[in-house]
CSV table of C-alpha atoms and ligand atoms in Angstrom, one decimal:
chain,number,residue,atom,x,y,z
A,1,MET,CA,32.2,23.1,0.3
A,2,THR,CA,32.9,19.4,0.3
A,3,GLU,CA,35.1,17.9,-2.3
A,4,LYS,CA,33.4,16.2,-5.3
A,5,THR,CA,34.4,12.8,-6.6
A,6,LEU,CA,34.2,11.8,-10.3
A,7,ILE,CA,34.3,8.1,-11.0
A,8,LYS,CA,35.3,7.9,-14.7
A,9,ASN,CA,34.5,5.2,-17.3
A,10,ILE,CA,32.9,2.7,-15.0
A,11,SER,CA,30.3,0.0,-15.7
A,12,ILE,CA,27.3,1.0,-13.7
A,13,VAL,CA,25.1,-1.9,-12.7
A,14,ASN,CA,21.6,-0.5,-12.0
A,15,GLU,CA,17.9,-1.1,-12.7
A,16,GLY,CA,18.4,-3.9,-15.1
A,17,GLN,CA,21.2,-2.4,-17.2
A,18,ILE,CA,24.9,-2.0,-17.3
A,19,ILE,CA,26.1,1.3,-18.7
A,20,VAL,CA,29.7,2.4,-19.1
A,21,THR,CA,29.8,6.1,-18.2
A,22,ASP,CA,31.0,8.6,-15.5
A,23,ILE,CA,29.4,9.5,-12.2
A,24,LEU,CA,29.8,12.7,-10.2
A,25,ILE,CA,29.2,12.7,-6.5
A,26,GLY,CA,29.2,15.5,-3.9
A,27,ASN,CA,27.3,16.8,-0.9
A,28,GLY,CA,26.5,13.2,0.0
A,29,VAL,CA,24.5,12.5,-3.1
A,30,ILE,CA,24.8,11.5,-6.7
A,31,LEU,CA,25.0,14.7,-8.7
A,32,LYS,CA,25.2,13.5,-12.3
A,33,ILE,CA,25.4,10.3,-14.2
A,34,GLY,CA,26.9,10.8,-17.7
A,35,ARG,CA,30.0,12.1,-19.5
A,36,ASN,CA,31.3,15.7,-19.7
A,37,HIS,CA,31.9,16.8,-16.2
A,38,ASP,CA,34.0,19.8,-15.2
A,39,ALA,CA,36.9,18.3,-13.3
A,40,LEU,CA,37.8,21.4,-11.3
A,41,ASP,CA,38.0,20.8,-7.5
A,42,THR,CA,37.1,17.2,-8.2
A,43,LYS,CA,38.9,14.0,-7.1
A,44,VAL,CA,39.0,11.5,-10.0
A,45,ILE,CA,38.8,7.8,-9.7
A,46,ASP,CA,39.5,5.7,-12.8
A,47,GLY,CA,36.7,3.1,-13.1
A,48,THR,CA,38.0,1.5,-16.3
A,49,ASP,CA,37.2,-2.3,-16.2
A,50,LYS,CA,35.5,-1.9,-12.8
A,51,TYR,CA,31.8,-2.2,-11.9
A,52,LEU,CA,29.8,0.1,-9.8
A,53,PHE,CA,26.9,-1.2,-7.7
A,54,PRO,CA,24.5,0.7,-5.5
A,55,GLY,CA,25.7,0.0,-1.9
A,56,ILE,CA,24.2,-3.2,-0.6
A,57,ILE,CA,21.4,-2.9,1.9
A,58,ASP,CA,21.7,-6.0,4.2
A,59,ALA,CA,18.3,-6.2,5.8
A,60,GLN,CA,19.1,-8.8,8.4
A,61,VAL,CA,22.1,-8.6,10.7
A,62,HIS,CA,23.0,-9.1,14.3
A,63,PHE,CA,25.7,-6.6,15.3
A,64,ARG,CA,25.5,-7.5,19.0
A,65,GLU,CA,25.5,-4.1,20.5
A,66,PRO,CA,24.6,-3.4,23.2
A,67,GLY,CA,25.1,-6.3,25.5
A,68,LEU,CA,26.9,-8.9,23.5
A,69,THR,CA,30.0,-6.9,22.5
A,70,HIS,CA,32.4,-9.7,23.3
A,71,LYS,CA,31.6,-11.1,19.8
A,72,GLY,CA,30.8,-8.0,17.8
A,73,ASN,CA,29.8,-4.3,18.0
A,74,ILE,CA,28.3,-1.8,15.7
A,75,TYR,CA,31.7,-0.3,14.9
A,76,SER,CA,33.5,-3.6,14.2
A,77,GLU,CA,30.7,-5.2,12.3
A,78,SER,CA,29.8,-2.1,10.2
A,79,ARG,CA,33.5,-1.9,9.3
A,80,ALA,CA,33.4,-5.5,8.1
A,81,ALA,CA,30.1,-4.7,6.2
A,82,VAL,CA,31.6,-1.6,4.4
A,83,ALA,CA,34.6,-3.6,3.3
A,84,GLY,CA,32.2,-6.1,1.7
A,85,GLY,CA,30.3,-3.4,-0.2
A,86,VAL,CA,27.4,-3.2,2.4
A,87,THR,CA,26.6,0.5,3.0
A,88,SER,CA,23.3,0.1,5.0
A,89,PHE,CA,22.1,-2.6,7.4
A,90,ILE,CA,19.0,-3.5,9.4
A,91,ASP,CA,19.9,-5.0,12.8
A,92,MET,CA,17.7,-7.4,14.8
A,93,PRO,CA,16.5,-7.0,18.4
A,94,ASN,CA,18.2,-9.8,20.2
A,95,THR,CA,20.7,-7.6,21.8
A,96,PHE,CA,20.7,-7.0,25.5
A,97,PRO,CA,18.6,-5.5,26.8
A,98,ASN,CA,16.2,-7.0,24.2
A,99,VAL,CA,14.8,-4.3,22.0
A,100,LEU,CA,11.2,-4.4,23.3
A,101,THR,CA,10.6,-0.7,24.0
A,102,MET,CA,11.1,2.6,22.0
A,103,ASP,CA,13.7,3.7,24.6
A,104,ILE,CA,15.9,0.7,24.0
A,105,LEU,CA,15.4,1.1,20.2
A,106,ASN,CA,16.3,4.8,20.4
A,107,GLU,CA,19.4,3.9,22.4
A,108,LYS,CA,20.6,1.7,19.6
A,109,TYR,CA,20.1,4.5,17.1
A,110,GLN,CA,22.1,6.8,19.4
A,111,ILE,CA,25.0,4.2,19.6
A,112,ALA,CA,25.0,3.8,15.8
A,113,SER,CA,25.1,7.5,15.2
A,114,GLU,CA,28.4,7.6,17.1
A,115,LYS,CA,29.9,4.4,15.9
A,116,SER,CA,28.5,3.0,12.7
A,117,LEU,CA,30.5,3.3,9.5
A,118,ALA,CA,27.4,2.3,7.5
A,119,ASN,CA,23.8,3.5,7.4
A,120,TYR,CA,21.6,1.8,10.0
A,121,GLY,CA,18.1,0.8,10.9
A,122,PHE,CA,16.8,-1.2,13.8
A,123,LEU,CA,13.8,-3.4,14.1
A,124,LEU,CA,11.6,-3.4,17.2
A,125,GLY,CA,11.1,-6.8,18.8
A,126,VAL,CA,7.7,-8.0,19.6
A,127,ASN,CA,6.6,-10.9,21.9
A,128,ASP,CA,3.6,-11.7,24.1
A,129,ASP,CA,4.9,-9.5,26.9
A,130,ASN,CA,5.1,-6.2,24.9
A,131,LEU,CA,2.4,-6.9,22.3
A,132,ASP,CA,-0.1,-4.4,23.6
A,133,TYR,CA,2.6,-1.8,24.0
A,134,VAL,CA,3.7,-2.3,20.3
A,135,ILE,CA,0.2,-2.2,18.8
A,136,ASN,CA,-0.5,1.0,20.7
A,137,LEU,CA,2.5,2.7,19.1
A,138,ASP,CA,2.3,4.5,15.8
A,139,THR,CA,3.8,1.5,14.1
A,140,SER,CA,3.7,3.1,10.6
A,141,LYS,CA,6.7,5.2,11.8
A,142,LEU,CA,8.8,2.1,12.5
A,143,LEU,CA,11.1,0.4,9.9
A,144,GLY,CA,9.5,-2.8,11.1
A,145,VAL,CA,8.8,-5.1,14.0
A,146,THR,CA,10.0,-8.7,14.3
A,147,ASP,CA,9.2,-11.6,16.5
A,148,ASP,CA,11.9,-12.0,19.1
A,149,GLY,CA,10.8,-15.3,20.5
A,150,LEU,CA,13.1,-17.8,18.8
A,151,TYR,CA,16.1,-15.6,19.7
A,152,PHE,CA,15.7,-15.6,23.4
A,153,THR,CA,13.8,-18.5,24.8
A,154,LYS,CA,12.7,-21.9,23.7
A,155,LYS,CA,9.8,-22.2,26.1
A,156,GLY,CA,6.8,-20.0,26.7
A,157,ASN,CA,4.4,-18.3,24.3
A,158,LEU,CA,6.6,-17.3,21.4
A,159,LEU,CA,5.0,-14.8,19.1
A,160,ALA,CA,5.5,-16.7,15.9
A,161,ASP,CA,4.4,-19.9,17.6
A,162,ASN,CA,1.3,-18.5,19.1
A,163,PRO,CA,-1.6,-18.0,16.7
A,164,GLU,CA,-3.6,-15.8,19.0
A,165,THR,CA,-0.9,-13.2,19.5
A,166,MET,CA,0.0,-13.4,15.9
A,167,GLU,CA,-3.6,-12.6,15.0
A,168,LYS,CA,-3.6,-9.6,17.3
A,169,LEU,CA,-0.4,-8.2,16.0
A,170,PHE,CA,-1.2,-8.9,12.3
A,171,ALA,CA,-4.6,-7.2,12.7
A,172,ASN,CA,-3.2,-4.1,14.3
A,173,CYS,CA,0.4,-3.5,13.1
A,174,LYS,CA,0.9,-0.9,10.4
A,175,SER,CA,4.6,-1.6,9.7
A,176,ILE,CA,6.2,-4.6,8.1
A,177,ILE,CA,6.2,-7.6,10.4
A,178,ALA,CA,9.3,-9.8,9.9
A,179,ILE,CA,9.2,-13.2,11.4
A,180,HIS,CA,11.7,-16.0,11.9
A,181,SER,CA,9.6,-19.0,10.7
A,182,GLU,CA,10.1,-22.3,12.5
A,183,LYS,CA,7.5,-24.1,14.6
A,184,GLU,CA,9.3,-24.5,17.9
A,185,GLN,CA,7.0,-27.3,19.0
A,186,ILE,CA,8.1,-29.5,16.1
A,187,VAL,CA,11.8,-28.6,16.7
A,188,GLU,CA,11.4,-29.6,20.4
A,189,GLU,CA,9.8,-32.9,19.5
A,190,ASN,CA,12.7,-33.6,17.1
A,191,GLU,CA,15.3,-32.6,19.7
A,192,ASN,CA,13.9,-35.0,22.2
A,193,VAL,CA,14.1,-37.9,19.7
A,194,TYR,CA,17.8,-37.2,18.9
A,195,ARG,CA,18.6,-36.4,22.6
A,196,GLU,CA,17.3,-39.8,23.6
A,197,LYS,CA,19.5,-41.4,21.0
A,198,TYR,CA,22.8,-39.4,21.3
A,199,GLY,CA,22.6,-37.4,24.6
A,200,ASP,CA,24.0,-33.9,24.4
A,201,ASP,CA,26.4,-34.6,21.5
A,202,VAL,CA,24.0,-35.1,18.6
A,203,PRO,CA,26.0,-35.2,15.3
A,204,ILE,CA,25.5,-31.9,13.6
A,205,ALA,CA,24.5,-33.7,10.4
A,206,PHE,CA,21.1,-34.1,12.1
A,207,HIS,CA,20.5,-30.4,12.5
A,208,PRO,CA,18.3,-30.2,9.4
A,209,GLN,CA,16.3,-33.1,10.6
A,210,ILE,CA,15.8,-31.4,14.0
A,211,ARG,CA,15.1,-27.9,12.6
A,212,SER,CA,13.2,-29.7,9.9
A,213,GLU,CA,11.5,-28.7,6.6
A,214,LYS,CA,8.2,-29.5,8.3
A,215,ALA,CA,8.9,-27.0,11.2
A,216,CYS,CA,9.7,-24.3,8.6
A,217,TYR,CA,6.9,-25.0,6.2
A,218,GLU,CA,4.1,-25.2,8.7
A,219,ALA,CA,5.3,-22.0,10.4
A,220,SER,CA,5.5,-20.1,7.1
A,221,LYS,CA,2.1,-21.4,5.9
A,222,ARG,CA,0.4,-20.5,9.1
A,223,ALA,CA,2.0,-17.0,9.2
A,224,ILE,CA,0.9,-16.4,5.5
A,225,ASP,CA,-2.6,-17.5,6.2
A,226,ILE,CA,-2.9,-15.2,9.2
A,227,ALA,CA,-1.4,-12.3,7.3
A,228,ASN,CA,-3.7,-12.8,4.4
A,229,LYS,CA,-6.7,-12.8,6.7
A,230,HIS,CA,-5.8,-9.5,8.1
A,231,LYS,CA,-4.1,-8.0,5.0
A,232,ALA,CA,-1.0,-7.5,7.1
A,233,ARG,CA,2.4,-6.7,5.7
A,234,LEU,CA,4.4,-9.9,6.4
A,235,HIS,CA,8.0,-10.6,5.6
A,236,ILE,CA,9.4,-14.1,6.3
A,237,LEU,CA,13.0,-14.0,7.1
A,238,HIS,CA,15.7,-16.3,5.8
A,239,LEU,CA,13.9,-19.1,3.9
A,240,THR,CA,15.7,-22.4,3.9
A,241,THR,CA,13.5,-24.9,2.1
A,242,GLU,CA,12.4,-25.5,-1.5
A,243,ALA,CA,9.0,-26.4,-0.2
A,244,GLU,CA,8.4,-23.0,1.3
A,245,THR,CA,9.3,-21.2,-1.9
A,246,HIS,CA,6.0,-22.3,-3.5
A,247,LEU,CA,4.1,-20.3,-0.9
A,248,PHE,CA,5.3,-17.1,-2.5
A,249,ARG,CA,4.1,-15.2,-5.6
A,250,ASN,CA,5.9,-13.7,-8.5
A,251,ASP,CA,3.0,-12.6,-10.6
A,252,ILE,CA,2.9,-9.1,-9.0
A,253,PRO,CA,5.6,-6.4,-8.6
A,254,LEU,CA,7.3,-6.2,-5.2
A,255,LYS,CA,5.7,-2.9,-4.5
A,256,GLU,CA,2.3,-4.5,-4.5
A,257,LYS,CA,3.2,-7.6,-2.5
A,258,ASN,CA,1.8,-8.0,1.1
A,259,ILE,CA,3.8,-11.1,1.6
A,260,THR,CA,7.5,-11.1,0.9
A,261,THR,CA,10.5,-13.2,1.7
A,262,GLU,CA,14.3,-13.4,1.6
A,263,VAL,CA,17.2,-15.9,1.4
A,264,SER,CA,20.4,-15.5,3.3
A,265,VAL,CA,23.6,-16.1,1.4
A,266,HIS,CA,24.7,-19.1,3.5
A,267,HIS,CA,21.6,-21.0,2.5
A,268,LEU,CA,22.6,-20.5,-1.1
A,269,TRP,CA,26.2,-21.3,-0.6
A,270,PHE,CA,26.3,-24.3,1.8
A,271,SER,CA,24.3,-27.5,1.9
A,272,ASP,CA,24.1,-30.5,4.3
A,273,GLN,CA,27.1,-31.9,2.4
A,274,ASP,CA,29.2,-29.3,4.2
A,275,TYR,CA,28.4,-30.4,7.8
A,276,GLN,CA,31.0,-33.1,7.8
A,277,ARG,CA,33.8,-30.6,6.8
A,278,LEU,CA,32.6,-27.6,8.9
A,279,GLY,CA,30.7,-29.1,11.8
A,280,THR,CA,28.9,-26.6,14.1
A,281,LEU,CA,30.6,-23.7,12.4
A,282,ILE,CA,27.7,-23.8,9.9
A,283,LYS,CA,25.1,-24.4,12.6
A,284,TRP,CA,22.4,-21.8,11.8
A,285,ASN,CA,18.8,-21.4,12.6
A,286,PRO,CA,17.0,-22.2,10.4
A,287,ALA,CA,19.3,-24.9,9.4
A,288,ILE,CA,21.3,-25.3,6.2
A,289,LYS,CA,19.3,-28.0,4.4
A,290,THR,CA,19.8,-30.2,1.3
A,291,GLU,CA,21.3,-29.6,-2.1
A,292,LYS,CA,17.7,-29.7,-3.5
A,293,ASP,CA,16.7,-26.9,-1.1
A,294,LYS,CA,19.8,-24.9,-2.0
A,295,LYS,CA,19.0,-25.2,-5.7
A,296,GLY,CA,15.3,-24.5,-5.1
A,297,LEU,CA,16.1,-21.3,-3.2
A,298,LEU,CA,18.3,-20.0,-6.0
A,299,LYS,CA,15.6,-20.8,-8.5
A,300,ALA,CA,13.0,-18.9,-6.5
A,301,LEU,CA,15.4,-16.0,-6.1
A,302,LEU,CA,15.8,-15.8,-9.9
A,303,ASP,CA,12.1,-16.1,-10.7
A,304,ASP,CA,11.2,-13.5,-8.0
A,305,ARG,CA,9.3,-15.6,-5.5
A,306,ILE,CA,12.2,-14.6,-3.2
A,307,ASP,CA,12.6,-10.9,-3.1
A,308,ILE,CA,15.9,-10.1,-1.4
A,309,VAL,CA,19.2,-11.5,-0.2
A,310,THR,CA,20.4,-10.9,3.3
A,311,THR,CA,23.2,-12.4,5.5
A,312,ASP,CA,21.6,-12.8,9.0
A,313,HIS,CA,25.2,-12.0,10.0
A,314,ALA,CA,25.5,-13.5,13.4
A,315,PRO,CA,29.0,-13.5,15.0
A,316,HIS,CA,29.7,-15.8,17.9
A,317,THR,CA,33.2,-16.6,19.3
A,318,LEU,CA,34.8,-19.8,18.2
A,319,GLU,CA,34.5,-21.0,21.7
A,320,GLU,CA,30.7,-20.5,21.7
A,321,LYS,CA,30.5,-22.4,18.3
A,322,GLN,CA,32.8,-25.3,19.0
A,323,LYS,CA,30.6,-27.1,21.6
A,324,PRO,CA,28.5,-30.2,21.7
A,325,TYR,CA,25.3,-29.8,19.5
A,326,PHE,CA,22.9,-28.5,22.1
A,327,GLN,CA,25.3,-25.9,23.6
A,328,SER,CA,26.8,-24.7,20.3
A,329,MET,CA,25.4,-21.3,19.3
A,330,SER,CA,23.6,-20.9,16.0
A,331,GLY,CA,24.8,-18.3,13.6
A,332,ALA,CA,28.0,-17.2,11.9
A,333,PRO,CA,29.7,-14.0,10.6
A,334,ILE,CA,29.2,-13.4,6.9
A,335,VAL,CA,28.4,-9.7,6.2
A,336,GLN,CA,31.8,-9.1,4.8
A,337,HIS,CA,31.5,-11.7,2.1
A,338,SER,CA,27.9,-11.6,0.8
A,339,LEU,CA,28.7,-9.8,-2.4
A,340,ASN,CA,31.7,-12.0,-3.1
A,341,ILE,CA,29.4,-15.0,-2.7
A,342,MET,CA,26.8,-13.7,-5.1
A,343,LEU,CA,29.5,-12.6,-7.6
A,344,GLU,CA,30.9,-16.2,-7.4
A,345,PHE,CA,27.4,-17.4,-8.6
A,346,TYR,CA,27.7,-14.8,-11.4
A,347,LYS,CA,31.1,-16.2,-12.4
A,348,GLN,CA,29.5,-19.6,-12.5
A,349,GLY,CA,26.8,-18.3,-14.9
A,350,LEU,CA,24.0,-18.8,-12.4
A,351,ILE,CA,22.9,-15.1,-11.9
A,352,SER,CA,23.4,-11.8,-13.7
A,353,LEU,CA,25.0,-8.7,-12.2
A,354,GLU,CA,21.8,-6.8,-12.7
A,355,LYS,CA,19.9,-9.4,-10.7
A,356,ILE,CA,22.4,-9.2,-7.9
A,357,ALA,CA,21.9,-5.4,-7.8
A,358,GLU,CA,18.1,-6.0,-7.8
A,359,LYS,CA,18.1,-8.5,-4.9
A,360,MET,CA,20.8,-6.9,-2.7
A,361,CYS,CA,20.3,-3.2,-3.3
A,362,HIS,CA,17.1,-2.2,-5.1
A,363,ASN,CA,14.6,-4.6,-3.5
A,364,PRO,CA,15.7,-4.2,0.1
A,365,ALA,CA,15.1,-0.4,-0.3
A,366,THR,CA,11.7,-1.0,-1.9
A,367,LEU,CA,10.7,-3.8,0.6
A,368,TYR,CA,11.5,-1.7,3.7
A,369,SER,CA,10.4,1.6,2.1
A,370,ILE,CA,13.8,3.1,2.6
A,371,GLU,CA,14.1,6.6,1.3
A,372,ASN,CA,16.6,7.6,-1.5
A,373,ARG,CA,18.9,4.6,-1.3
A,374,GLY,CA,19.4,1.3,-3.1
A,375,PHE,CA,19.5,2.7,-6.6
A,376,ILE,CA,22.0,4.7,-8.6
A,377,ARG,CA,19.9,7.8,-9.4
A,378,GLU,CA,20.7,11.5,-9.5
A,379,GLY,CA,19.7,13.0,-6.2
A,380,TYR,CA,19.9,9.7,-4.3
A,381,PHE,CA,22.4,9.2,-1.5
A,382,ALA,CA,25.8,8.3,-2.9
A,383,ASP,CA,26.0,4.8,-1.3
A,384,LEU,CA,28.2,3.0,-3.9
A,385,SER,CA,30.6,0.1,-4.2
A,386,ILE,CA,33.2,-0.4,-6.8
A,387,VAL,CA,34.0,-4.0,-7.6
A,388,ASP,CA,36.9,-5.6,-9.5
A,389,LEU,CA,35.5,-8.7,-11.1
A,390,ASP,CA,39.0,-10.1,-11.8
A,391,SER,CA,40.8,-10.1,-8.5
A,392,VAL,CA,41.6,-13.4,-6.8
A,393,TRP,CA,42.0,-13.6,-3.0
A,394,THR,CA,41.4,-16.1,-0.2
A,395,VAL,CA,39.5,-15.6,3.0
A,396,SER,CA,41.8,-16.1,6.0
A,397,LYS,CA,42.1,-15.0,9.6
A,398,GLU,CA,44.3,-12.1,8.5
A,399,ASN,CA,41.6,-10.5,6.3
A,400,ILE,CA,38.5,-11.2,8.4
A,401,LEU,CA,37.2,-8.0,10.0
A,402,SER,CA,34.3,-9.3,12.1
A,403,LYS,CA,35.3,-9.0,15.8
A,404,CYS,CA,34.9,-12.7,16.4
A,405,GLY,CA,37.9,-13.3,14.1
A,406,TRP,CA,36.8,-16.4,12.2
A,407,SER,CA,34.6,-17.3,9.3
A,408,PRO,CA,33.0,-20.5,7.9
A,409,LEU,CA,34.5,-19.3,4.6
A,410,GLU,CA,38.1,-19.4,5.7
A,411,GLY,CA,40.1,-21.0,2.9
A,412,THR,CA,37.5,-20.0,0.3
A,413,THR,CA,39.0,-18.3,-2.8
A,414,PHE,CA,37.0,-15.6,-4.4
A,415,GLN,CA,37.5,-14.2,-7.8
A,416,THR,CA,36.1,-10.7,-7.1
A,417,LYS,CA,37.0,-7.9,-4.8
A,418,VAL,CA,35.3,-4.8,-3.4
A,419,THR,CA,37.8,-2.0,-3.9
A,420,HIS,CA,35.9,1.1,-2.8
A,421,SER,CA,32.7,1.8,-0.7
A,422,PHE,CA,31.1,5.2,-0.5
A,423,VAL,CA,28.6,5.9,2.3
A,424,ASN,CA,26.7,9.1,1.8
A,425,GLY,CA,29.3,10.2,-0.7
A,426,ASN,CA,32.2,9.6,1.8
A,427,LEU,CA,34.9,7.2,0.6
A,428,VAL,CA,34.8,5.0,3.8
A,429,TYR,CA,36.6,2.0,2.3
A,430,ASN,CA,39.5,2.3,-0.2
A,431,ASN,CA,41.5,-0.8,-1.0
A,432,GLY,CA,41.9,-2.0,2.5
A,433,GLN,CA,42.1,1.4,4.1
A,434,PHE,CA,39.2,3.0,6.1
A,435,ASN,CA,38.2,6.6,6.6
A,436,GLU,CA,36.5,6.3,10.0
A,437,SER,CA,36.0,10.0,10.7
A,438,ILE,CA,32.5,10.2,9.2
A,439,LYS,CA,29.6,8.1,10.5
A,440,GLY,CA,26.6,6.6,8.6
A,441,LYS,CA,23.1,7.9,8.9
A,442,ALA,CA,19.8,6.5,10.1
A,443,LEU,CA,17.7,5.0,7.3
A,444,THR,CA,14.5,7.0,6.8
A,445,LEU,CA,11.2,5.8,5.4
A,446,THR,CA,9.5,7.0,2.2
A,447,ASN,CA,6.0,8.4,2.6
A,448,ASN,CA,4.3,5.2,1.5
A,449,THR,CA,2.6,3.6,4.5
A,450,GLN,CA,3.8,0.1,4.5
A,451,ARG,CA,0.4,-1.4,4.8
A,452,LYS,CA,-1.7,-1.7,1.7
B,501,NCD,N1,20.4,-17.1,12.8
B,501,NCD,C1,21.1,-17.7,13.8
B,501,NCD,O1,21.4,-18.9,13.7
B,501,NCD,N2,21.3,-17.0,14.9
B,501,NCD,C2,20.9,-15.7,15.3
B,501,NCD,C3,19.5,-15.8,15.9
B,501,NCD,C4,18.5,-16.4,15.1
B,501,NCD,O2,18.1,-15.8,14.0
B,501,NCD,O3,18.0,-17.5,15.4
B,501,NCD,C5,21.8,-15.1,16.3
B,501,NCD,O4,21.6,-14.0,16.8
B,501,NCD,O5,22.9,-15.7,16.6
């Protein structure tokens, strides 16, 4: 029989409430929430003055395996994730080979089953080349599909830039369709304007003018129109503009939405004011935009037009980042610090703890129809994170766990710390120490078909 763990006297942040009580976990699940447990054969953790969150489900990461493991792999990045309170992740298909077939998708599940410290799910990529293959699959069994176009090539018929292929996919796909929403044609026109003026070394401050609000807005508007026409289940990844937030509804519950969206933590944390200080280290696609956009995104998150928070964790080596504008890779590692960032907003009085749990834990589970995770409920998997809301520390090279070994947050002081993370009831992370012997599990889907 596996050992049980009793977390005593902890403030449980869950489903709109904070309740101070005990929680008993064993056999991988939450056995009992409430006082009066029999402590025989039970390991006890004192939770006094600490907070318990459902493990975070980060629904957009790039863990780089297979094929790009010089900058990250499923072991290293899931380890960084768990240290930050992330107990499940959904990884994108721009690994090599690109995830365009079920064989390649299944290979990633196999690698993760051997190496991942967190629970895992993988999206299948879709583009013009494999479109017919994808729509002939039983897509209702997939966690989701996502356009891969922007990740791999700038030229050619990109799915999210090609209305005909979008129509065909949206009319036929039964799973959630997640898209990266920027009109590449607009981006290319802008690139040409700035290239003419500056050559290869365009100042990074122009990144938001190149990957512009217009490029984002027009792509999102078009995708929503096509999705509505076909009643498709569309999710727009990492929103970056205030303008786009007005395309989304908050007058119906998440479960009933056909169109959903997310914000990534860096678009809430950084703005164009930071390009001067951090340069291409904060070059992301879509781009970090203005202070107004940053504020608008937080507002839309709070009023439920934006459904979830993700990281789009995208490690690159420093060498790959610190290049002239056009050569510098977009993306940065952030999965280890997403909860710290959101809790910093809590400290500033901008968001409640309950809302953080909703957007980072409950809603990703609901949005992707993930079974028995994302909530602190008896019988659910014991994916849990304990947080100390009064612990000051500074991000530095010494405590960054992502394989690439740097972070745009270096030098940032946080006032909160994840002390413990449980994955399926196993204490994988305990105050800087890891138990790496037990691996995470594949995320499974609830019975609901994802398409209304
Ligand atoms: N978000 C990023 O800036 N980069 C992503 C790819 C992408 O989403 O464009 C990456 O994989 O590096």
